[in-house]
CSV table of C-alpha atoms in Angstrom, one decimal:
chain,number,residue,atom,x,y,z
A,1,MET,CA,-11.5,48.2,184.4
A,2,THR,CA,-15.1,48.6,183.2
A,3,GLU,CA,-17.2,45.5,182.5
A,4,PRO,CA,-18.2,45.4,178.8
A,5,SER,CA,-21.8,45.7,177.9
A,6,ILE,CA,-23.7,42.5,177.3
A,7,GLU,CA,-24.2,43.6,173.7
A,8,ALA,CA,-20.4,44.0,173.2
A,9,VAL,CA,-19.8,40.5,174.7
A,10,LEU,CA,-22.5,39.1,172.4
A,11,ALA,CA,-20.9,40.6,169.3
A,12,GLU,CA,-17.4,39.4,170.4
A,13,LEU,CA,-18.5,35.8,171.1
A,14,ALA,CA,-20.9,35.5,168.1
A,15,ALA,CA,-17.9,36.3,165.9
A,16,ARG,CA,-16.2,33.2,167.3
A,17,GLU,CA,-19.1,30.8,166.4
A,18,PRO,CA,-19.5,28.2,165.3
A,19,ILE,CA,-16.6,27.2,167.5
A,20,PHE,CA,-13.8,25.2,165.9
A,21,ASP,CA,-15.2,25.9,162.3
A,22,ASP,CA,-13.7,29.3,161.9
A,23,ARG,CA,-10.1,28.6,161.4
A,24,LYS,CA,-8.9,32.1,162.0
A,25,PHE,CA,-8.5,31.3,165.7
A,26,GLY,CA,-6.0,28.6,164.9
A,27,THR,CA,-5.9,24.9,164.0
A,28,SER,CA,-2.9,23.6,165.9
A,29,ARG,CA,-3.1,21.6,169.1
A,30,GLU,CA,-1.6,24.7,170.9
A,31,ALA,CA,-4.3,27.0,169.5
A,32,LEU,CA,-7.1,24.6,170.4
A,33,GLU,CA,-5.7,24.1,174.0
A,34,ALA,CA,-5.4,27.9,174.3
A,35,MET,CA,-9.1,28.4,173.4
A,36,THR,CA,-10.5,25.6,175.7
A,37,GLU,CA,-10.3,25.2,179.4
A,38,GLU,CA,-8.6,22.1,180.7
A,39,THR,CA,-11.9,20.9,182.0
A,40,PHE,CA,-13.7,21.5,178.6
A,41,TRP,CA,-16.2,19.0,177.5
A,42,GLU,CA,-18.9,18.7,174.9
A,43,ILE,CA,-22.2,16.9,174.2
A,44,GLY,CA,-22.4,16.2,170.5
A,45,ALA,CA,-25.5,16.3,168.4
A,46,SER,CA,-25.5,12.5,168.8
A,47,GLY,CA,-25.8,12.8,172.6
A,48,ARG,CA,-22.4,11.4,173.2
A,49,VAL,CA,-20.1,13.1,175.7
A,50,TYR,CA,-16.5,14.1,174.6
A,51,GLY,CA,-13.7,15.3,176.7
A,52,ARG,CA,-11.2,18.0,175.7
A,53,ASP,CA,-8.5,15.5,174.5
A,54,VAL,CA,-10.9,13.6,172.2
A,55,VAL,CA,-12.3,16.8,170.7
A,56,ILE,CA,-8.9,18.2,170.0
A,57,ALA,CA,-7.7,14.9,168.4
A,58,ASN,CA,-10.8,14.8,166.2
A,59,LEU,CA,-10.4,18.4,165.2
A,60,LEU,CA,-6.8,17.9,164.2
A,61,VAL,CA,-7.8,15.1,161.9
A,62,ARG,CA,-10.7,17.1,160.5
A,63,TYR,CA,-8.6,20.1,159.8
A,64,ARG,CA,-6.2,18.0,157.7
A,65,GLU,CA,-9.0,16.2,155.8
A,66,HIS,CA,-11.9,18.6,155.3
A,67,GLU,CA,-12.4,22.1,154.0
A,68,GLN,CA,-13.5,24.9,156.2
A,69,HIS,CA,-17.3,25.4,156.6
A,70,ASN,CA,-18.9,28.8,156.6
A,71,TRP,CA,-22.4,27.7,157.6
A,72,PRO,CA,-24.6,30.6,158.8
A,73,CYS,CA,-25.6,31.1,162.4
A,74,ARG,CA,-28.6,33.0,163.6
A,75,ASP,CA,-30.9,33.8,166.6
A,76,PHE,CA,-28.0,34.5,169.0
A,77,THR,CA,-28.9,34.9,172.7
A,78,ILE,CA,-26.5,35.5,175.6
A,79,ASN,CA,-26.8,35.4,179.4
A,80,ARG,CA,-24.2,36.3,181.9
A,81,LEU,CA,-24.0,33.5,184.4
A,82,ALA,CA,-21.3,34.8,186.7
A,83,ASP,CA,-18.3,37.1,186.7
A,84,ASP,CA,-16.6,36.5,183.4
A,85,LEU,CA,-18.8,33.5,182.5
A,86,TYR,CA,-21.4,33.7,179.6
A,87,HIS,CA,-23.8,31.3,178.0
A,88,LEU,CA,-24.2,31.8,174.2
A,89,SER,CA,-26.9,30.0,172.3
A,90,TYR,CA,-27.7,30.1,168.5
A,91,ILE,CA,-29.0,28.1,165.6
A,92,LEU,CA,-26.5,26.7,163.1
A,93,GLU,CA,-27.8,26.1,159.6
A,94,GLU,CA,-25.9,23.2,158.1
A,95,PRO,CA,-26.8,21.9,154.6
A,96,ASP,CA,-28.7,18.8,155.9
A,97,ARG,CA,-29.8,19.9,159.4
A,98,LEU,CA,-30.5,22.7,161.9
A,99,SER,CA,-29.1,22.5,165.3
A,100,ARG,CA,-29.3,24.6,168.5
A,101,ARG,CA,-25.8,25.3,169.7
A,102,SER,CA,-24.9,26.2,173.3
A,103,THR,CA,-21.5,27.4,174.3
A,104,PHE,CA,-20.3,28.5,177.8
A,105,TRP,CA,-17.5,31.0,177.5
A,106,ARG,CA,-15.1,32.3,180.2
A,107,ARG,CA,-13.2,35.6,179.9
A,108,THR,CA,-9.7,35.1,181.2
A,109,ALA,CA,-6.5,37.2,181.4
A,110,THR,CA,-5.3,35.5,178.2
A,111,GLY,CA,-8.6,35.8,176.3
A,112,TRP,CA,-11.8,33.8,175.8
A,113,LYS,CA,-11.9,30.2,176.7
A,114,ILE,CA,-14.6,27.6,175.9
A,115,VAL,CA,-15.8,25.8,179.0
A,116,PHE,CA,-18.6,23.6,177.5
A,117,HIS,CA,-20.4,23.1,174.2
A,118,GLN,CA,-23.5,21.2,173.1
A,119,GLY,CA,-25.2,20.7,169.7
A,120,THR,CA,-28.8,19.5,169.6
A,121,VAL,CA,-30.4,18.7,166.3
A,122,ILE,CA,-33.8,20.5,165.9
A,123,ALA,CA,-34.6,19.8,162.2
């Protein structure tokens, strides 16, 4: 099987960001578990560290209580870190702040899985 070009991977992953905001990839516990590795963790914009279980629990509440956001993302960059492991970075434009987002993605036999995510407020 041929390795996809970095441009193709960028296009595929950029279409999935911002993670957890685009509900077309699912909003159930099963869908969220399928898109994250068991060891997934996140550093929020607050600097707090969250494990997979906490993130999923918070998302399930958010999906029931809040509407979907369609905030624009821009300035995507991608780096291949190892076989099937990529680092995607971009700027998320929320109404009240800009943040630099960083997601590590792994290509698996069952599809893309999120390994790590961080959001850092920049303005």
